[in-house]
Amino acid sequence: MHVPASAQPRTLFLDTHDVARLIGILGLPACLKSLAGMLRADYLRWQEFDKEARIAAYSEEGTIELMPITDGTHYSFKCVNGHPGNGRHGLPTVMAMGALLDCDTGAVRLLSELTLTTALRTAAMSALAAQALARRDSHSMALIGNGAQSDFQALAFACLLGVRELRLYDLDRHASERLARNLAAAELPGRPLSVRICDSAAQAVRGADIVTTVTAFQGQARVLDAGLIEPGMHLNAVGGDCPGKTELDPAILDRADVFVEFPPQTRKEGEIQQKPVDFPVTELWRVLSGEQPGRTRAEQVTVFDSVGFALEDYSALRFLHAQAQAHQVGRWVDVEPGQADPRDLYGWLRGEIHAASALAS
C-alpha cells in the first residue's frame, strides 16, 4: 500500500481480512491496550463532541442502528445490526461498517469493516470502565453468555486488569466449551488463565470479583438475580443494548452505583430502562476525568450499564486509520470521482464511459 498523491484515490478501505492482519501485526494485547488508551483520551475530550443517541430501526427479528458523532474536526458513523436469530441463516449476530470523514472538506478518509473492530472496542471499553470501578485486587470474573463477544471480553480483562480466573456459563454448554478451547490457545502475557465451565449462573457468579453479562436474548431477561450479588462486585452489563432487552434483575440497580456512557441513550436502551427517568446514574467520563468518584469503598457494588456509544467507534476508526497507514495495511479506493474540474461531473462520467468502452473493445 502506498500513501496516495493528490491525483490518486484518497479513501483507505479496510475489510475484515485487513483488520485481522493488522491485529496480527500488532498483537491482540497491544491492540486492546492501545484502543483502551485512545478511548480514555477521547472520553476526556467529552465536551468537544457533538453527541446524540443512535438512530435505530427495530423489527421483530432485531435492530439496525446508525451511530454518528463529530468533534468538529472529524465526523464518524457506524451502521450496525443486532439479530439474535442470524445463526440459522449462517450470519453473525452483529455486523457493522463505518467511516471517518474530514469536517472541513467532507472527504471520506476511511471506510472500514467494524464487526471485528466493534468486538475489540467493546471489550476495551469494558476493561477501561472496570479499571475505574472494580476493586483493584480483582482477579476472578464470571462470564455469563459465551457467544462471539465473550472471547474478547475475557482477553481484555486478562490483558488489561490481570484477571486470571474465569468461570463460564451459557445455556448452550457447547458455547462455553468453544470459548474454553479458544482461551486455552490464546497467547497472553503472565501466567495462564484458569477457566472453569459452570452448570448455572449462580455457580459462576459465586465469589467472583467481576461479573460480565453478554447474552444475546432479544427480550427482558433476568440473567442475574439480586440474590446472587455479593458486596464488592463490579457488574459489566453488556448484553442489554436496545429497548425491551435487559439482563439484570432491576433490584440489583437499587443496591448498586450505576455508571453509564451517554444517559439519553442508556435510559432508552440499557438496564436503567427498567427504572424511572430520574433514576440516579453517573456518566463514566466524569469518573475518568476525576470530576466524580467511581468506587469509593471495598464493599460497594458497581454496575457499568454498557450499551455502546458512537464516541467509542470514533476512537476505533481513528485507531484503525493511524495503524493501517503506519503498517501499510488496506487499499486505497475511489469514493469521489476526482474530476479535474469539480463542476464538470458529467464530463468526468463521459470520460469514464469512453475509457470503459475502449477497454471492452
Short mmCIF file of C-alpha atoms in Angstrom, two decimals:
data_model
loop_
_atom_site.label_atom_id
_atom_site.label_comp_id
_atom_site.label_asym_id
_atom_site.label_seq_id
_atom_site.Cartn_x
_atom_site.Cartn_y
_atom_site.Cartn_z
CA MET A 1 0.00 0.00 0.00
CA HIS A 2 1.34 3.46 -0.92
CA VAL A 3 0.30 6.80 0.52
CA PRO A 4 -1.78 8.42 -2.21
CA ALA A 5 -0.71 11.51 -4.14
CA SER A 6 -3.36 14.15 -4.84
CA ALA A 7 -4.31 12.52 -8.17
CA GLN A 8 -4.65 9.06 -6.63
CA PRO A 9 -7.51 7.61 -4.56
CA ARG A 10 -7.92 9.33 -1.19
CA THR A 11 -10.03 6.85 0.79
CA LEU A 12 -8.42 3.98 2.67
CA PHE A 13 -10.52 0.81 2.70
CA LEU A 14 -10.16 -1.97 5.28
CA ASP A 15 -12.04 -5.25 5.06
CA THR A 16 -12.15 -7.93 7.75
CA HIS A 17 -9.01 -9.60 6.40
CA ASP A 18 -7.14 -6.28 6.61
CA VAL A 19 -8.20 -5.73 10.22
CA ALA A 20 -7.25 -9.30 11.12
CA ARG A 21 -3.86 -8.75 9.51
CA LEU A 22 -3.39 -5.53 11.46
CA ILE A 23 -4.23 -7.29 14.73
CA GLY A 24 -1.73 -9.99 13.80
CA ILE A 25 1.00 -7.40 13.23
CA LEU A 26 0.34 -5.53 16.48
CA GLY A 27 -0.71 -8.46 18.67
CA LEU A 28 -4.10 -8.64 20.35
CA PRO A 29 -2.91 -7.48 23.81
CA ALA A 30 -1.27 -4.40 22.25
CA CYS A 31 -4.41 -3.66 20.22
CA LEU A 32 -6.61 -3.81 23.32
CA LYS A 33 -4.21 -1.64 25.31
CA SER A 34 -3.92 0.95 22.53
CA LEU A 35 -7.68 1.03 21.99
CA ALA A 36 -8.32 1.49 25.72
CA GLY A 37 -5.83 4.35 25.76
CA MET A 38 -7.49 6.03 22.79
CA LEU A 39 -10.93 5.55 24.33
CA ARG A 40 -9.75 7.16 27.56
CA ALA A 41 -8.21 10.10 25.68
CA ASP A 42 -11.40 10.72 23.70
CA TYR A 43 -13.66 10.38 26.76
CA LEU A 44 -11.50 13.03 28.43
CA ARG A 45 -12.45 15.30 25.49
CA TRP A 46 -16.16 14.63 26.09
CA GLN A 47 -17.20 18.29 25.94
CA GLU A 48 -15.68 18.70 22.46
CA PHE A 49 -18.09 16.24 20.85
CA ASP A 50 -21.48 16.92 19.31
CA LYS A 51 -23.40 13.90 20.63
CA GLU A 52 -26.75 12.25 20.08
CA ALA A 53 -28.35 8.90 20.79
CA ARG A 54 -28.13 6.44 17.93
CA ILE A 55 -30.89 6.25 15.34
CA ALA A 56 -32.48 2.81 15.27
CA ALA A 57 -34.89 0.81 13.15
CA TYR A 58 -36.49 -2.05 15.09
CA SER A 59 -38.16 -5.19 13.82
CA GLU A 60 -39.35 -8.44 15.38
CA GLU A 61 -36.07 -10.10 14.35
CA GLY A 62 -33.65 -7.42 15.58
CA THR A 63 -32.43 -3.89 15.09
CA ILE A 64 -30.30 -1.79 12.70
CA GLU A 65 -28.65 1.32 14.14
CA LEU A 66 -26.81 4.38 12.86
CA MET A 67 -24.29 5.90 15.29
CA PRO A 68 -22.93 9.35 14.27
CA ILE A 69 -20.64 11.73 16.18
CA THR A 70 -18.25 14.63 15.49
CA ASP A 71 -15.66 16.71 17.32
CA GLY A 72 -15.68 19.40 14.62
CA THR A 73 -12.50 18.08 13.02
CA HIS A 74 -13.62 14.58 12.10
CA TYR A 75 -17.06 13.06 11.63
CA SER A 76 -17.63 9.34 12.03
CA PHE A 77 -20.51 6.95 11.85
CA LYS A 78 -21.18 3.27 12.28
CA CYS A 79 -24.07 1.25 10.88
CA VAL A 80 -24.59 -1.88 12.97
CA ASN A 81 -27.21 -4.57 13.40
CA GLY A 82 -28.22 -6.91 16.20
CA HIS A 83 -30.16 -10.01 15.10
CA PRO A 84 -30.02 -12.85 17.65
CA GLY A 85 -31.55 -15.33 15.19
CA ASN A 86 -28.94 -14.82 12.49
CA GLY A 87 -27.25 -18.13 13.28
CA ARG A 88 -29.95 -20.03 11.43
CA HIS A 89 -29.08 -18.01 8.31
CA GLY A 90 -25.36 -18.60 8.68
CA LEU A 91 -24.81 -14.93 9.59
CA PRO A 92 -23.20 -13.27 12.64
CA THR A 93 -25.49 -11.80 15.28
CA VAL A 94 -23.71 -8.46 14.92
CA MET A 95 -22.35 -6.97 11.68
CA ALA A 96 -21.08 -3.44 11.19
CA MET A 97 -19.31 -0.99 8.90
CA GLY A 98 -18.31 2.63 9.31
CA ALA A 99 -16.48 5.68 8.02
CA LEU A 100 -14.25 8.53 9.16
CA LEU A 101 -14.61 11.88 7.34
CA ASP A 102 -12.92 15.29 7.43
CA CYS A 103 -15.29 18.00 8.62
CA ASP A 104 -13.53 20.77 6.61
CA THR A 105 -13.97 19.07 3.23
CA GLY A 106 -16.35 16.14 3.72
CA ALA A 107 -13.68 13.85 2.26
CA VAL A 108 -14.02 10.21 3.34
CA ARG A 109 -10.67 9.25 4.86
CA LEU A 110 -11.53 5.70 5.92
CA LEU A 111 -14.13 3.08 5.06
CA SER A 112 -13.87 0.02 7.25
CA GLU A 113 -15.47 -3.14 8.47
CA LEU A 114 -16.48 -2.69 12.10
CA THR A 115 -17.75 -6.15 13.03
CA LEU A 116 -14.40 -7.40 14.29
CA THR A 117 -13.43 -3.91 15.38
CA THR A 118 -16.62 -3.49 17.43
CA ALA A 119 -15.81 -6.67 19.32
CA LEU A 120 -12.39 -5.22 20.15
CA ARG A 121 -13.60 -1.76 21.14
CA THR A 122 -16.48 -3.13 23.25
CA ALA A 123 -14.06 -5.32 25.19
CA ALA A 124 -11.55 -2.49 25.56
CA MET A 125 -14.34 -0.19 26.81
CA SER A 126 -15.46 -2.79 29.36
CA ALA A 127 -11.92 -3.08 30.67
CA LEU A 128 -11.48 0.70 30.78
CA ALA A 129 -14.64 1.05 32.88
CA ALA A 130 -13.56 -1.79 35.17
CA GLN A 131 -10.18 -0.13 35.72
CA ALA A 132 -12.09 2.80 37.20
CA LEU A 133 -14.85 0.88 39.00
CA ALA A 134 -13.73 -2.62 40.03
CA ARG A 135 -11.70 -3.36 43.16
CA ARG A 136 -8.01 -3.13 42.43
CA ASP A 137 -7.41 -6.62 43.81
CA SER A 138 -9.93 -8.18 41.39
CA HIS A 139 -8.62 -11.40 39.84
CA SER A 140 -11.71 -13.52 39.07
CA MET A 141 -14.56 -12.97 36.62
CA ALA A 142 -17.80 -14.76 35.83
CA LEU A 143 -18.67 -14.55 32.15
CA ILE A 144 -22.39 -15.16 31.52
CA GLY A 145 -23.19 -15.63 27.84
CA ASN A 146 -20.41 -17.24 25.81
CA GLY A 147 -21.09 -16.09 22.26
CA ALA A 148 -18.84 -14.20 19.83
CA GLN A 149 -18.17 -11.22 22.13
CA SER A 150 -17.20 -13.34 25.15
CA ASP A 151 -13.71 -14.23 23.86
CA PHE A 152 -12.79 -10.57 23.53
CA GLN A 153 -14.21 -9.68 26.94
CA ALA A 154 -12.20 -12.48 28.57
CA LEU A 155 -8.98 -11.49 26.82
CA ALA A 156 -9.41 -7.76 27.55
CA PHE A 157 -9.88 -8.38 31.27
CA ALA A 158 -6.92 -10.75 31.30
CA CYS A 159 -4.66 -8.32 29.43
CA LEU A 160 -5.74 -5.01 30.98
CA LEU A 161 -6.84 -5.94 34.53
CA GLY A 162 -4.84 -9.07 35.24
CA VAL A 163 -7.88 -11.32 35.64
CA ARG A 164 -6.61 -14.90 35.75
CA GLU A 165 -9.65 -16.92 36.89
CA LEU A 166 -12.68 -17.24 34.61
CA ARG A 167 -15.97 -19.01 35.31
CA LEU A 168 -18.06 -19.56 32.18
CA TYR A 169 -21.79 -20.14 31.85
CA ASP A 170 -24.09 -20.31 28.85
CA LEU A 171 -27.42 -22.05 28.29
CA ASP A 172 -25.61 -23.82 25.45
CA ARG A 173 -22.72 -25.72 27.03
CA HIS A 174 -21.13 -26.12 23.60
CA ALA A 175 -20.65 -22.34 23.51
CA SER A 176 -18.74 -22.48 26.80
CA GLU A 177 -16.63 -25.37 25.54
CA ARG A 178 -15.77 -23.41 22.39
CA LEU A 179 -14.78 -20.39 24.46
CA ALA A 180 -12.65 -22.51 26.80
CA ARG A 181 -10.78 -24.01 23.81
CA ASN A 182 -10.09 -20.59 22.35
CA LEU A 183 -8.84 -19.22 25.65
CA ALA A 184 -6.57 -22.23 26.14
CA ALA A 185 -4.95 -21.46 22.79
CA ALA A 186 -4.58 -17.71 23.41
CA GLU A 187 -1.09 -16.33 23.91
CA LEU A 188 -1.23 -13.99 26.89
CA PRO A 189 1.45 -12.32 29.00
CA GLY A 190 1.80 -13.64 32.55
CA ARG A 191 0.51 -16.86 33.98
CA PRO A 192 -2.15 -18.88 32.12
CA LEU A 193 -5.86 -18.34 32.56
CA SER A 194 -7.72 -20.73 34.84
CA VAL A 195 -11.01 -21.50 33.08
CA ARG A 196 -13.94 -23.40 34.57
CA ILE A 197 -17.25 -24.20 32.86
CA CYS A 198 -20.15 -23.91 35.29
CA ASP A 199 -23.59 -25.51 35.37
CA SER A 200 -25.50 -22.35 36.33
CA ALA A 201 -25.15 -18.62 36.54
CA ALA A 202 -25.26 -18.90 40.33
CA GLN A 203 -22.29 -21.27 40.33
CA ALA A 204 -20.30 -18.97 38.04
CA VAL A 205 -21.05 -15.79 39.99
CA ARG A 206 -20.40 -17.11 43.49
CA GLY A 207 -17.28 -15.42 44.87
CA ALA A 208 -16.40 -13.62 41.62
CA ASP A 209 -14.87 -10.15 41.80
CA ILE A 210 -16.27 -9.10 38.40
CA VAL A 211 -19.37 -10.36 36.59
CA THR A 212 -19.79 -9.75 32.87
CA THR A 213 -23.14 -10.46 31.23
CA VAL A 214 -23.10 -10.58 27.43
CA THR A 215 -26.15 -12.55 26.33
CA ALA A 216 -27.99 -12.22 23.02
CA PHE A 217 -31.61 -12.92 24.02
CA GLN A 218 -33.88 -10.30 22.44
CA GLY A 219 -36.15 -9.54 25.37
CA GLN A 220 -36.32 -8.83 29.09
CA ALA A 221 -34.36 -11.50 30.93
CA ARG A 222 -33.00 -11.91 34.43
CA VAL A 223 -29.61 -13.36 33.72
CA LEU A 224 -28.66 -12.24 37.23
CA ASP A 225 -30.99 -12.16 40.23
CA ALA A 226 -30.34 -9.73 43.05
CA GLY A 227 -29.73 -12.58 45.48
CA LEU A 228 -26.57 -13.55 43.57
CA ILE A 229 -24.87 -10.21 44.06
CA GLU A 230 -22.19 -10.02 46.75
CA PRO A 231 -20.63 -6.93 48.35
CA GLY A 232 -17.72 -5.52 46.38
CA MET A 233 -18.71 -6.95 42.99
CA HIS A 234 -18.37 -4.99 39.78
CA LEU A 235 -21.01 -5.84 37.16
CA ASN A 236 -20.24 -5.28 33.49
CA ALA A 237 -23.68 -5.43 31.82
CA VAL A 238 -23.01 -5.60 28.07
CA GLY A 239 -25.86 -7.61 26.52
CA GLY A 240 -28.75 -5.19 27.04
CA ASP A 241 -28.46 -2.69 24.20
CA CYS A 242 -31.91 -1.85 22.83
CA PRO A 243 -35.41 -1.09 24.12
CA GLY A 244 -37.03 -4.13 25.68
CA LYS A 245 -33.75 -6.03 26.06
CA THR A 246 -32.29 -6.35 29.57
CA GLU A 247 -30.23 -8.81 31.60
CA LEU A 248 -30.32 -7.69 35.23
CA ASP A 249 -32.92 -8.03 37.94
CA PRO A 250 -33.95 -4.38 38.48
CA ALA A 251 -33.46 -4.87 42.22
CA ILE A 252 -29.70 -5.08 41.53
CA LEU A 253 -29.74 -1.49 40.29
CA ASP A 254 -31.31 -0.33 43.55
CA ARG A 255 -28.40 -1.63 45.63
CA ALA A 256 -25.62 -0.55 43.25
CA ASP A 257 -23.98 2.61 41.97
CA VAL A 258 -24.67 2.71 38.22
CA PHE A 259 -22.33 4.23 35.63
CA VAL A 260 -23.27 4.91 32.00
CA GLU A 261 -21.84 6.24 28.75
CA PHE A 262 -24.50 8.69 27.49
CA PRO A 263 -27.66 8.92 29.64
CA PRO A 264 -30.13 9.88 26.86
CA GLN A 265 -29.24 6.65 25.05
CA THR A 266 -28.78 4.38 28.08
CA ARG A 267 -32.13 5.34 29.62
CA LYS A 268 -33.78 4.09 26.44
CA GLU A 269 -31.65 1.03 25.75
CA GLY A 270 -29.75 -0.05 28.86
CA GLU A 271 -30.57 -1.78 32.11
CA ILE A 272 -31.86 1.50 33.53
CA GLN A 273 -34.75 1.47 31.04
CA GLN A 274 -36.39 -0.57 33.81
CA LYS A 275 -36.18 2.44 36.14
CA PRO A 276 -37.83 5.88 36.33
CA VAL A 277 -36.33 8.61 34.14
CA ASP A 278 -34.81 10.28 37.21
CA PHE A 279 -33.02 7.15 38.42
CA PRO A 280 -29.56 8.38 39.52
CA VAL A 281 -26.57 7.44 37.36
CA THR A 282 -23.03 8.77 36.90
CA GLU A 283 -21.55 9.42 33.47
CA LEU A 284 -18.32 7.47 33.09
CA TRP A 285 -16.44 10.38 31.54
CA ARG A 286 -16.85 12.26 34.82
CA VAL A 287 -15.14 9.41 36.67
CA LEU A 288 -12.31 9.17 34.14
CA SER A 289 -11.71 12.92 34.40
CA GLY A 290 -11.74 12.88 38.20
CA GLU A 291 -14.83 15.09 38.38
CA GLN A 292 -16.89 12.36 40.10
CA PRO A 293 -15.77 9.39 42.21
CA GLY A 294 -16.03 5.83 40.95
CA ARG A 295 -15.54 3.12 43.55
CA THR A 296 -15.25 4.68 46.98
CA ARG A 297 -15.27 1.62 49.25
CA ALA A 298 -14.41 -2.06 49.02
CA GLU A 299 -17.93 -3.36 49.69
CA GLN A 300 -19.60 -1.09 47.11
CA VAL A 301 -21.45 -2.78 44.24
CA THR A 302 -20.83 -1.02 40.92
CA VAL A 303 -22.59 -1.52 37.56
CA PHE A 304 -21.33 -0.38 34.18
CA ASP A 305 -24.53 -0.25 32.13
CA SER A 306 -22.83 -0.55 28.76
CA VAL A 307 -24.85 -0.09 25.57
CA GLY A 308 -22.08 1.07 23.23
CA PHE A 309 -21.75 4.72 22.19
CA ALA A 310 -20.68 6.46 18.97
CA LEU A 311 -17.63 8.06 20.59
CA GLU A 312 -16.18 4.56 21.04
CA ASP A 313 -16.49 3.84 17.31
CA TYR A 314 -14.92 7.23 16.56
CA SER A 315 -11.94 6.16 18.69
CA ALA A 316 -11.79 2.77 16.98
CA LEU A 317 -11.86 4.31 13.50
CA ARG A 318 -9.09 6.74 14.44
CA PHE A 319 -7.07 3.80 15.75
CA LEU A 320 -7.58 1.81 12.53
CA HIS A 321 -6.75 4.78 10.30
CA ALA A 322 -3.48 5.53 12.07
CA GLN A 323 -2.31 1.94 12.43
CA ALA A 324 -3.27 0.87 8.91
CA GLN A 325 -1.26 3.72 7.40
CA ALA A 326 1.70 3.08 9.70
CA HIS A 327 1.80 -0.61 8.76
CA GLN A 328 0.66 -0.23 5.13
CA VAL A 329 -2.46 -2.36 5.51
CA GLY A 330 -5.56 -1.93 3.33
CA ARG A 331 -6.04 -0.42 -0.09
CA TRP A 332 -6.89 2.98 -1.48
CA VAL A 333 -10.21 3.31 -3.31
CA ASP A 334 -12.19 5.98 -5.17
CA VAL A 335 -15.41 7.03 -3.46
CA GLU A 336 -15.20 10.51 -5.01
CA PRO A 337 -14.89 11.00 -8.81
CA GLY A 338 -11.82 13.27 -8.56
CA GLN A 339 -12.55 15.14 -11.80
CA ALA A 340 -10.10 17.90 -12.80
CA ASP A 341 -12.93 20.47 -12.84
CA PRO A 342 -15.09 19.91 -9.71
CA ARG A 343 -18.09 21.40 -11.57
CA ASP A 344 -17.86 19.02 -14.53
CA LEU A 345 -19.16 15.75 -13.09
CA TYR A 346 -20.93 14.86 -16.36
CA GLY A 347 -17.76 15.39 -18.35
CA TRP A 348 -15.90 13.06 -15.99
CA LEU A 349 -18.67 10.44 -16.41
CA ARG A 350 -18.42 10.63 -20.23
CA GLY A 351 -14.68 10.09 -19.98
CA GLU A 352 -15.13 7.04 -17.73
CA ILE A 353 -17.72 5.54 -20.10
CA HIS A 354 -15.43 6.12 -23.07
CA ALA A 355 -12.47 4.54 -21.27
CA ALA A 356 -14.55 1.50 -20.27
CA SER A 357 -15.83 1.08 -23.84
CA ALA A 358 -12.28 1.25 -25.20
CA LEU A 359 -11.14 -1.45 -22.80
CA ALA A 360 -14.09 -3.67 -23.69
CA SER A 361 -13.33 -3.44 -27.40
#
